[in-house]
Amino acid sequence: SQTIHQWPATLVQPVGSPLSLECTVEGTSNPNLYWYRQAAGRGLQLLFYSVGIGQISSEVPQNLSASRPQDRQFILSSKKLLLSDSGFYLCAWSEGRGNTDTQYFGPGTRLTVL
Amino acid sequence: QKEVEQNSGPLSVPEGAIASLNCTYSDRGSQSFFWYRQYSGKSPELIMFIYSNGDKEDGRFTAQLNKASQYVSLLIRDSQPSDSATYLCAVDYGQNFVFGPGTRLSVLP
């Protein structure tokens, strides 16, 4: 069965510091991968998605970036965090094929920028 | 712009009642529709998906899709306090999902 991991689970960072969040998926190959952010009391905002190694699409202009160095690894980064970057960051995966492409979420990383 | 709308709630129902959650979407080209449940502080978990007009049942949950009216709903029968959560509607627009803001459900013992 497939499993998705995210770390760290929680993070408190000062404004202007760098960020690196990691997501890995087990039990599947060549998945589609997604990064979402959920601000407090808000809906899910798609940040990036990837259909393969090195292929990243950005949905929202921001100071964040994403990379996919390996098939089942997805990394979210920032060089300098802003207060507005606080939120719940969720990684998701899908098979990327078939008529119904269900997305499954990891446990999330709660980021607080002070 | 592709939008998904939900009543933010909270929707309060007594234990044992039927909870009805609704979602409307803007793009008629949408093919697949998903319901997720999100407990406070946790990540969303899939309840069910639907892509054909009509009803789809899974245990106490029934999803209903009406593409002509562009709405999808989720019924929860015999609601339990453990069903208290935020329910997210998601629409697959081909490349990506668009999520609604969620409806907060509270089941009162």
XYZ file of N, CA and C in Angstrom:
669
model
N 0.835 -1.190 0.000
C 0.000 0.000 0.000
C 0.879 1.252 0.000
N 0.259 2.357 -0.410
C 1.014 3.586 -0.530
C 1.029 4.361 0.788
N 2.142 5.007 1.055
C 2.286 5.822 2.263
C 2.955 7.123 1.887
N 2.518 8.190 2.505
C 3.120 9.493 2.257
C 3.612 10.074 3.577
N 4.833 10.565 3.568
C 5.452 11.096 4.764
C 5.790 12.563 4.562
N 5.700 13.309 5.639
C 6.135 14.710 5.617
C 6.918 14.980 6.894
N 7.961 15.808 6.744
C 8.653 16.271 7.944
C 9.293 17.618 7.681
N 9.441 18.389 8.752
C 9.037 18.049 10.111
C 7.532 18.192 10.295
N 7.018 17.751 11.412
C 5.589 17.873 11.693
C 5.238 19.304 12.099
N 6.100 19.934 12.855
C 5.903 21.326 13.252
C 7.226 22.060 13.137
N 7.109 23.365 12.899
C 8.314 24.172 12.707
C 8.006 25.609 13.105
N 8.895 26.195 13.880
C 8.792 27.611 14.230
C 10.061 28.285 13.734
N 9.890 29.267 12.858
C 11.031 29.912 12.225
C 10.921 31.424 12.320
N 12.029 32.130 12.430
C 11.984 33.600 12.419
C 11.829 34.129 11.003
N 11.249 35.314 10.889
C 11.144 35.992 9.598
C 12.534 36.136 8.989
N 12.616 35.872 7.696
C 13.879 36.019 6.984
C 14.739 34.767 6.965
N 14.338 33.751 7.692
C 15.123 32.516 7.711
C 14.735 31.624 6.533
N 15.592 30.661 6.186
C 15.249 29.748 5.077
C 14.317 28.640 5.533
N 13.757 27.942 4.544
C 12.801 26.875 4.829
C 13.066 25.690 3.904
N 12.937 24.499 4.448
C 12.954 23.303 3.626
C 12.012 22.281 4.236
N 10.958 21.933 3.498
C 10.007 20.910 3.914
C 10.115 19.755 2.937
N 10.049 18.551 3.468
C 10.240 17.384 2.621
C 9.016 16.474 2.647
N 8.770 15.875 1.514
C 7.655 14.940 1.353
C 8.154 13.744 0.562
N 7.861 12.547 1.036
C 8.213 11.348 0.284
C 7.012 10.414 0.226
N 6.925 9.693 -0.858
C 5.841 8.743 -1.072
C 6.437 7.354 -1.249
N 5.809 6.367 -0.659
C 6.235 4.974 -0.806
C 5.125 4.158 -1.437
N 5.511 3.119 -2.156
C 4.543 2.154 -2.651
C 3.921 2.488 -3.984
N 4.478 3.472 -4.688
C 3.980 3.811 -6.012
C 5.137 4.388 -6.813
N 4.979 4.425 -8.127
C 6.032 5.003 -8.949
C 5.441 6.086 -9.846
N 6.269 7.087 -10.133
C 5.898 8.216 -10.985
C 4.567 8.847 -10.594
N 4.405 9.160 -9.301
C 3.141 9.803 -8.906
C 3.138 11.274 -9.300
N 1.950 11.860 -9.385
C 1.842 13.316 -9.377
C 1.979 13.751 -7.920
N 2.678 14.857 -7.710
C 2.892 15.361 -6.355
C 2.441 16.812 -6.262
N 1.944 17.184 -5.114
C 1.348 18.506 -4.929
C 1.781 19.095 -3.579
N 1.953 20.412 -3.550
C 2.101 21.153 -2.296
C 0.927 22.115 -2.165
N 0.252 22.054 -1.020
C -0.830 22.964 -0.689
C -0.465 23.721 0.594
N -1.078 24.885 0.740
C -0.999 25.611 2.006
C -2.422 25.899 2.471
N -2.608 25.750 3.775
C -3.900 26.051 4.378
C -3.654 27.052 5.501
N -4.070 28.288 5.299
C -3.963 29.283 6.352
C -5.051 29.003 7.381
N -4.865 29.520 8.571
C -5.792 29.260 9.676
C -7.223 29.600 9.269
N -8.114 28.597 9.387
C -9.524 28.816 9.083
C -9.838 29.014 7.617
N -8.893 28.656 6.761
C -9.089 28.880 5.327
C -9.061 27.564 4.562
N -9.356 27.656 3.269
C -9.325 26.480 2.408
C -7.922 26.154 1.940
N -7.821 25.144 1.118
C -6.536 24.687 0.597
C -6.151 25.490 -0.645
N -4.934 25.989 -0.632
C -4.411 26.727 -1.770
C -3.301 25.910 -2.419
N -3.475 25.565 -3.685
C -2.439 24.815 -4.397
C -1.252 25.725 -4.676
N -0.062 25.279 -4.261
C 1.155 26.052 -4.472
C 1.934 25.538 -5.689
N 2.213 24.247 -5.715
C 3.002 23.642 -6.785
C 2.466 22.250 -7.067
N 2.672 21.800 -8.307
C 2.435 20.397 -8.607
C 3.495 19.917 -9.572
N 3.699 18.599 -9.563
C 4.760 17.998 -10.368
C 4.266 16.690 -10.957
N 4.488 16.517 -12.250
C 4.090 15.275 -12.912
C 5.288 14.358 -13.157
N 6.488 14.812 -12.792
C 7.660 13.971 -12.958
C 8.899 14.664 -12.424
N 10.015 13.929 -12.387
C 11.271 14.475 -11.873
C 11.629 15.746 -12.627
N 11.921 16.788 -11.870
C 12.343 18.044 -12.466
C 11.244 18.860 -13.118
N 10.017 18.359 -13.106
C 8.896 19.071 -13.727
C 8.020 19.682 -12.640
N 8.091 21.005 -12.517
C 7.372 21.714 -11.470
C 6.525 22.803 -12.100
N 5.277 22.882 -11.685
C 4.398 23.967 -12.117
C 3.974 24.752 -10.892
N 4.008 26.063 -11.022
C 3.661 26.939 -9.920
C 2.295 27.546 -10.155
N 1.476 27.531 -9.112
C 0.133 28.064 -9.236
C 0.031 29.499 -8.730
N 0.863 29.850 -7.781
C 0.731 31.155 -7.138
C 2.108 31.792 -7.022
N 2.291 33.004 -7.543
C 3.594 33.672 -7.379
C 3.854 33.975 -5.909
N 5.059 33.684 -5.459
C 5.349 33.834 -4.035
C 6.852 33.677 -3.841
N 7.275 33.723 -2.589
C 8.705 33.547 -2.314
C 9.045 32.099 -2.025
N 8.190 31.168 -2.424
C 8.446 29.753 -2.224
C 8.866 29.111 -3.541
N 9.577 28.012 -3.441
C 9.944 27.235 -4.619
C 9.814 25.765 -4.283
N 9.746 24.933 -5.308
C 9.632 23.492 -5.108
C 10.610 22.782 -6.022
N 11.021 21.607 -5.581
C 11.901 20.786 -6.405
C 11.515 19.331 -6.243
N 11.827 18.555 -7.253
C 11.561 17.115 -7.226
C 12.834 16.418 -7.690
N 13.753 16.199 -6.774
C 15.035 15.599 -7.150
C 14.958 14.105 -7.443
N 13.968 13.435 -6.881
C 13.771 12.007 -7.120
C 12.301 11.750 -7.407
N 12.014 10.582 -7.937
C 10.652 10.268 -8.382
C 9.610 10.451 -7.282
N 9.965 10.073 -6.044
C 8.974 10.077 -4.984
C 9.325 11.054 -3.867
N 10.088 12.083 -4.215
C 10.494 13.087 -3.241
C 10.133 14.474 -3.750
N 9.516 15.258 -2.893
C 9.071 16.598 -3.276
C 9.471 17.539 -2.145
N 10.153 18.616 -2.487
C 10.693 19.513 -1.481
C 10.146 20.925 -1.699
N 9.744 21.553 -0.631
C 9.276 22.945 -0.655
C 10.305 23.799 0.068
N 10.714 24.899 -0.572
C 11.791 25.709 -0.010
C 11.465 27.189 -0.067
N 12.195 27.915 0.765
C 12.175 29.371 0.698
C 13.535 29.881 1.153
N 13.985 30.948 0.545
C 15.256 31.546 0.962
C 15.047 32.476 2.144
N 13.889 33.162 2.173
C 13.598 34.110 3.262
C 12.107 34.068 3.577
N 11.777 33.573 4.748
C 10.371 33.452 5.122
C 9.749 34.793 5.474
N 8.457 34.912 5.152
C 7.651 36.066 5.522
C 6.638 35.643 6.579
N 6.116 36.620 7.321
C 5.076 36.301 8.295
C 3.893 35.598 7.636
N 3.569 36.022 6.420
C 2.421 35.471 5.707
C 2.636 34.040 5.243
N 3.836 33.504 5.424
C 4.090 32.109 5.051
C 3.612 31.132 6.127
N 3.204 31.633 7.262
C 2.686 30.746 8.307
C 1.467 29.990 7.792
N 1.357 28.734 8.201
C 0.208 27.948 7.781
C 0.475 26.466 7.913
N -0.457 25.700 7.429
C -0.386 24.238 7.453
C -0.055 23.800 6.031
N 1.112 23.191 5.853
C 1.576 22.800 4.538
C 1.323 21.314 4.329
N 0.623 21.045 3.257
C 0.214 19.666 2.968
C 0.795 19.211 1.643
N 1.365 18.031 1.665
C 1.820 17.376 0.445
C 0.775 16.328 0.078
N 0.535 16.161 -1.191
C -0.421 15.154 -1.648
C 0.155 14.431 -2.856
N -0.347 13.215 -3.100
C 0.063 12.475 -4.281
C -1.171 11.911 -4.975
N -1.018 11.649 -6.259
C -2.060 10.952 -7.005
C -1.386 10.063 -8.044
N -2.168 9.117 -8.565
C -1.600 8.189 -9.549
C -1.270 8.894 -10.851
N -2.017 9.948 -11.174
C -1.761 10.691 -12.399
C -2.237 9.994 -13.656
N -3.112 9.008 -13.484
C -3.633 8.316 -14.661
C -5.014 7.768 -14.323
N -5.758 7.404 -15.376
C -7.110 6.932 -15.134
C -8.090 8.085 -15.175
N -9.360 7.758 -15.163
C -10.398 8.770 -15.275
C -10.599 9.561 -13.984
N -10.327 8.932 -12.846
C -10.535 9.614 -11.568
C -9.217 9.620 -10.822
N -8.596 10.791 -10.732
C -7.248 10.908 -10.184
C -7.326 11.411 -8.761
N -7.566 10.501 -7.838
C -7.747 10.868 -6.437
C -6.446 11.342 -5.826
N -6.530 12.400 -5.029
C -5.368 12.899 -4.308
C -5.434 12.437 -2.855
N -4.275 12.021 -2.342
C -4.152 11.555 -0.966
C -3.130 12.435 -0.253
N -3.463 12.829 0.955
C -2.659 13.816 1.661
C -1.736 13.187 2.703
N -0.592 13.831 2.881
C 0.299 13.496 3.974
C -0.191 14.132 5.265
N 0.539 13.898 6.358
C 0.100 14.392 7.670
C 0.262 15.894 7.860
N 1.061 16.542 7.003
C 1.184 17.988 7.067
C 2.310 18.484 7.948
N 2.735 19.716 7.679
C 3.713 20.430 8.497
C 3.095 21.763 8.910
N 3.056 21.979 10.201
C 2.511 23.265 10.695
C 3.677 24.229 10.891
N 3.677 25.285 10.105
C 4.759 26.274 10.124
C 4.268 27.569 10.759
N 5.022 28.030 11.736
C 4.772 29.333 12.352
C 5.985 30.211 12.125
N 5.742 31.353 11.500
C 6.829 32.308 11.253
C 6.640 33.477 12.223
N 7.667 33.747 13.015
C 7.578 34.783 14.049
C 8.405 36.014 13.679
N -12.677 32.104 -13.933
C -11.971 31.484 -12.825
C -12.792 30.319 -12.290
N -12.113 29.224 -12.028
C -12.814 28.028 -11.578
C -13.010 28.099 -10.077
N -14.264 28.029 -9.643
C -14.570 28.209 -8.230
C -15.379 27.040 -7.700
N -15.212 26.817 -6.413
C -15.983 25.820 -5.688
C -16.486 26.496 -4.425
N -17.779 26.444 -4.204
C -18.368 27.156 -3.073
C -19.048 26.181 -2.121
N -18.892 26.476 -0.845
C -19.542 25.705 0.209
C -19.986 26.677 1.296
N -21.053 26.336 1.977
C -21.464 27.096 3.143
C -20.492 26.775 4.270
N -19.882 27.806 4.852
C -18.830 27.563 5.842
C -19.347 26.999 7.150
N -20.692 27.159 7.388
C -21.261 26.642 8.626
C -20.964 27.544 9.805
N -21.016 27.047 11.058
C -21.133 25.616 11.324
C -22.546 25.088 11.125
N -22.595 23.833 10.687
C -23.844 23.122 10.561
C -23.957 22.209 11.777
N -24.994 22.407 12.551
C -25.179 21.605 13.754
C -26.366 20.668 13.575
N -26.135 19.388 13.852
C -27.210 18.395 13.780
C -27.151 17.545 15.038
N -28.308 17.031 15.487
C -28.292 16.137 16.647
C -27.789 14.755 16.254
N -27.243 14.065 17.217
C -26.778 12.692 16.989
C -27.915 11.833 16.453
N -27.601 11.043 15.415
C -28.592 10.165 14.803
C -29.329 10.779 13.627
N -29.182 12.081 13.430
C -29.863 12.764 12.324
C -29.056 12.632 11.031
N -29.666 13.109 9.944
C -28.972 13.157 8.662
C -28.348 14.534 8.478
N -27.058 14.559 8.193
C -26.374 15.817 7.886
C -26.272 15.949 6.375
N -26.604 17.118 5.872
C -26.576 17.375 4.424
C -25.610 18.517 4.130
N -24.596 18.215 3.350
C -23.561 19.189 3.011
C -23.604 19.443 1.511
N -23.539 20.693 1.131
C -23.690 21.047 -0.273
C -22.480 21.777 -0.819
N -22.315 21.655 -2.135
C -21.168 22.247 -2.822
C -21.609 22.607 -4.236
N -21.260 23.796 -4.689
C -21.530 24.183 -6.073
C -20.217 24.535 -6.757
N -20.181 24.344 -8.069
C -18.950 24.594 -8.803
C -19.267 25.355 -10.069
N -18.254 26.014 -10.617
C -18.503 26.975 -11.695
C -18.280 26.414 -13.096
N -17.462 25.377 -13.246
C -17.065 24.920 -14.570
C -17.830 23.664 -14.978
N -18.616 23.769 -16.022
C -19.417 22.622 -16.463
C -18.556 21.475 -16.996
N -17.307 21.762 -17.314
C -16.434 20.733 -17.854
C -15.855 19.790 -16.814
N -16.111 20.052 -15.544
C -15.582 19.216 -14.475
C -16.131 17.800 -14.577
N -15.267 16.822 -14.300
C -15.649 15.429 -14.478
C -15.760 14.656 -13.175
N -14.869 14.959 -12.222
C -14.819 14.171 -10.990
C -14.923 15.087 -9.783
N -15.577 14.548 -8.740
C -15.870 15.354 -7.561
C -15.565 14.530 -6.320
N -14.983 15.182 -5.324
C -14.458 14.467 -4.165
C -14.940 15.132 -2.872
N -15.139 14.294 -1.877
C -15.414 14.795 -0.530
C -14.312 14.305 0.403
N -13.754 15.266 1.155
C -12.738 14.965 2.148
C -13.242 15.419 3.524
N -12.786 14.722 4.538
C -13.071 15.100 5.914
C -11.760 15.537 6.557
N -11.815 16.644 7.292
C -10.621 17.147 7.949
C -10.946 17.447 9.413
N -10.343 16.659 10.290
C -10.454 16.939 11.712
C -9.513 18.080 12.061
N -9.848 18.797 13.119
C -9.069 19.966 13.528
C -7.603 19.604 13.746
N -6.722 20.306 13.053
C -5.290 20.073 13.209
C -4.746 18.902 12.424
N -5.591 18.229 11.665
C -5.174 17.052 10.893
C -5.278 17.331 9.403
N -4.742 16.404 8.609
C -4.802 16.561 7.166
C -6.112 15.980 6.627
N -6.532 16.406 5.445
C -7.777 15.885 4.872
C -7.669 14.399 4.544
N -8.744 13.683 4.754
C -8.804 12.275 4.387
C -10.001 12.067 3.466
N -9.794 11.246 2.460
C -10.822 11.027 1.449
C -12.001 10.257 2.033
N -13.202 10.761 1.761
C -14.418 10.011 2.114
C -14.889 9.229 0.891
N -15.103 9.926 -0.203
C -15.548 9.275 -1.424
C -15.471 10.229 -2.598
N -15.584 9.673 -3.802
C -15.636 10.491 -4.999
C -16.821 10.046 -5.842
N -17.225 10.916 -6.753
C -18.338 10.616 -7.642
C -18.079 11.293 -8.968
N -18.445 10.645 -10.079
C -18.252 11.265 -11.396
C -19.456 11.074 -12.308
N -20.444 10.289 -11.857
C -21.654 10.111 -12.661
C -22.824 10.782 -11.967
N -23.740 11.322 -12.756
C -24.949 11.912 -12.184
C -25.702 10.874 -11.353
N -26.286 11.343 -10.250
C -27.052 10.449 -9.405
C -26.414 10.297 -8.043
N -26.724 9.182 -7.410
C -26.265 8.915 -6.048
C -25.214 7.818 -6.031
N -24.306 7.948 -5.063
C -23.316 6.898 -4.813
C -23.253 6.723 -3.302
N -23.429 5.493 -2.853
C -23.503 5.220 -1.423
C -22.284 4.435 -0.960
N -21.792 4.797 0.228
C -20.684 4.067 0.844
C -20.911 4.114 2.347
N -21.490 3.025 2.873
C -21.785 2.988 4.295
C -22.808 4.039 4.675
N -22.464 4.884 5.634
C -23.397 5.931 6.068
C -23.345 7.172 5.180
N -22.457 7.178 4.204
C -22.260 8.340 3.348
C -22.901 8.129 1.973
N -23.550 9.171 1.474
C -24.088 9.164 0.123
C -23.689 10.461 -0.558
N -23.033 10.349 -1.698
C -22.720 11.523 -2.512
C -23.754 11.622 -3.621
N -24.158 12.844 -3.896
C -25.151 13.086 -4.937
C -24.576 14.117 -5.904
N -24.690 13.829 -7.197
C -24.143 14.719 -8.215
C -25.228 15.108 -9.202
N -25.324 16.396 -9.477
C -26.232 16.912 -10.480
C -25.431 17.864 -11.362
N -24.959 17.351 -12.490
C -24.089 18.154 -13.360
C -24.857 19.282 -14.040
N -26.129 19.086 -14.326
C -26.913 20.142 -14.978
C -27.033 21.365 -14.076
N -27.176 21.129 -12.777
C -27.300 22.225 -11.817
C -25.960 22.585 -11.192
N -24.937 21.834 -11.513
C -23.577 22.088 -11.035
C -23.498 22.070 -9.514
N -24.047 21.031 -8.927
C -23.867 20.889 -7.491
C -23.616 19.427 -7.148
N -22.921 19.276 -6.056
C -22.655 17.953 -5.499
C -22.902 18.047 -4.001
N -23.493 17.016 -3.429
C -23.797 17.038 -2.013
C -23.319 15.757 -1.344
N -23.213 15.827 -0.042
C -22.834 14.678 0.774
C -23.851 14.545 1.893
N -24.451 13.372 1.986
C -25.369 13.080 3.081
C -24.686 12.119 4.042
N -24.812 12.410 5.323
C -24.285 11.520 6.354
C -25.465 11.060 7.191
N -25.752 9.777 7.089
C -26.873 9.211 7.854
C -26.405 8.814 9.242
N -27.363 8.803 10.182
C -27.048 8.388 11.550
C -25.776 9.106 12.045
N -25.799 10.418 11.984
C -24.613 11.211 12.350
C -24.154 10.899 13.767
N -22.842 10.837 13.931
C -22.231 10.559 15.223
C -21.351 11.744 15.635
N -21.142 11.918 16.935
C -20.229 12.997 17.370
C -18.854 12.912 16.711
N -18.420 11.696 16.374
C -17.121 11.523 15.708
C -17.126 12.047 14.276
N -18.315 12.359 13.744
C -18.388 12.961 12.404
C -18.133 14.465 12.447
N -18.032 15.027 13.629
C -17.783 16.470 13.765
C -16.412 16.790 13.193
N -16.402 17.582 12.127
C -15.178 17.892 11.395
C -15.523 18.935 10.326
N -14.529 19.332 9.567
C -14.763 20.177 8.404
C -14.762 19.297 7.162
N -15.741 19.482 6.309
C -15.883 18.667 5.105
C -15.547 19.525 3.889
N -14.568 19.052 3.142
C -14.073 19.772 1.979
C -14.584 19.119 0.703
N -15.101 19.939 -0.167
C -15.503 19.502 -1.505
C -14.373 19.855 -2.461
N -14.031 18.949 -3.347
C -12.972 19.214 -4.321
C -13.454 18.825 -5.713
N -13.085 19.633 -6.680
C -13.478 19.403 -8.071
C -12.219 19.209 -8.897
N -12.193 18.148 -9.666
C -11.055 17.854 -10.526
C -11.255 18.568 -11.857
N -10.429 19.560 -12.117
C -10.530 20.318 -13.352
C -9.542 19.829 -14.404
N -9.119 18.592 -14.275
C -8.249 18.017 -15.295
C -6.824 17.906 -14.792
N -6.142 19.013 -14.668
C -4.773 18.979 -14.178
C -4.728 19.012 -12.657
N -5.616 19.788 -12.086
C -5.565 20.005 -10.645
C -6.946 19.995 -10.023
N -6.928 19.878 -8.705
C -8.156 20.024 -7.939
C -8.334 21.488 -7.545
N -9.592 21.883 -7.407
C -9.908 23.141 -6.727
C -10.764 22.759 -5.534
N -10.365 23.231 -4.369
C -11.074 22.898 -3.140
C -11.992 24.023 -2.733
N -13.143 23.656 -2.187
C -13.989 24.641 -1.552
C -13.434 24.987 -0.182
N -13.976 26.014 0.448
C -13.469 26.444 1.755
C -13.819 25.506 2.889
N -14.763 24.573 2.646
C -15.139 23.617 3.681
C -16.352 24.041 4.473
N -17.088 23.051 4.947
C -18.231 23.254 5.835
C -17.923 22.570 7.159
N -18.033 23.346 8.248
C -17.787 22.778 9.567
C -19.064 22.140 10.085
N -18.993 20.855 10.385
C -20.135 20.095 10.900
C -19.930 19.803 12.374
N -20.975 20.054 13.144
C -20.956 19.726 14.568
C -22.137 18.811 14.860
N -21.850 17.593 15.346
C -22.897 16.643 15.709
C -23.031 16.661 17.222
N -24.205 17.027 17.674
C -24.428 17.227 19.102
C -24.949 15.958 19.754
N -24.295 15.509 20.847
C -24.757 14.273 21.516
C -26.143 14.460 22.129
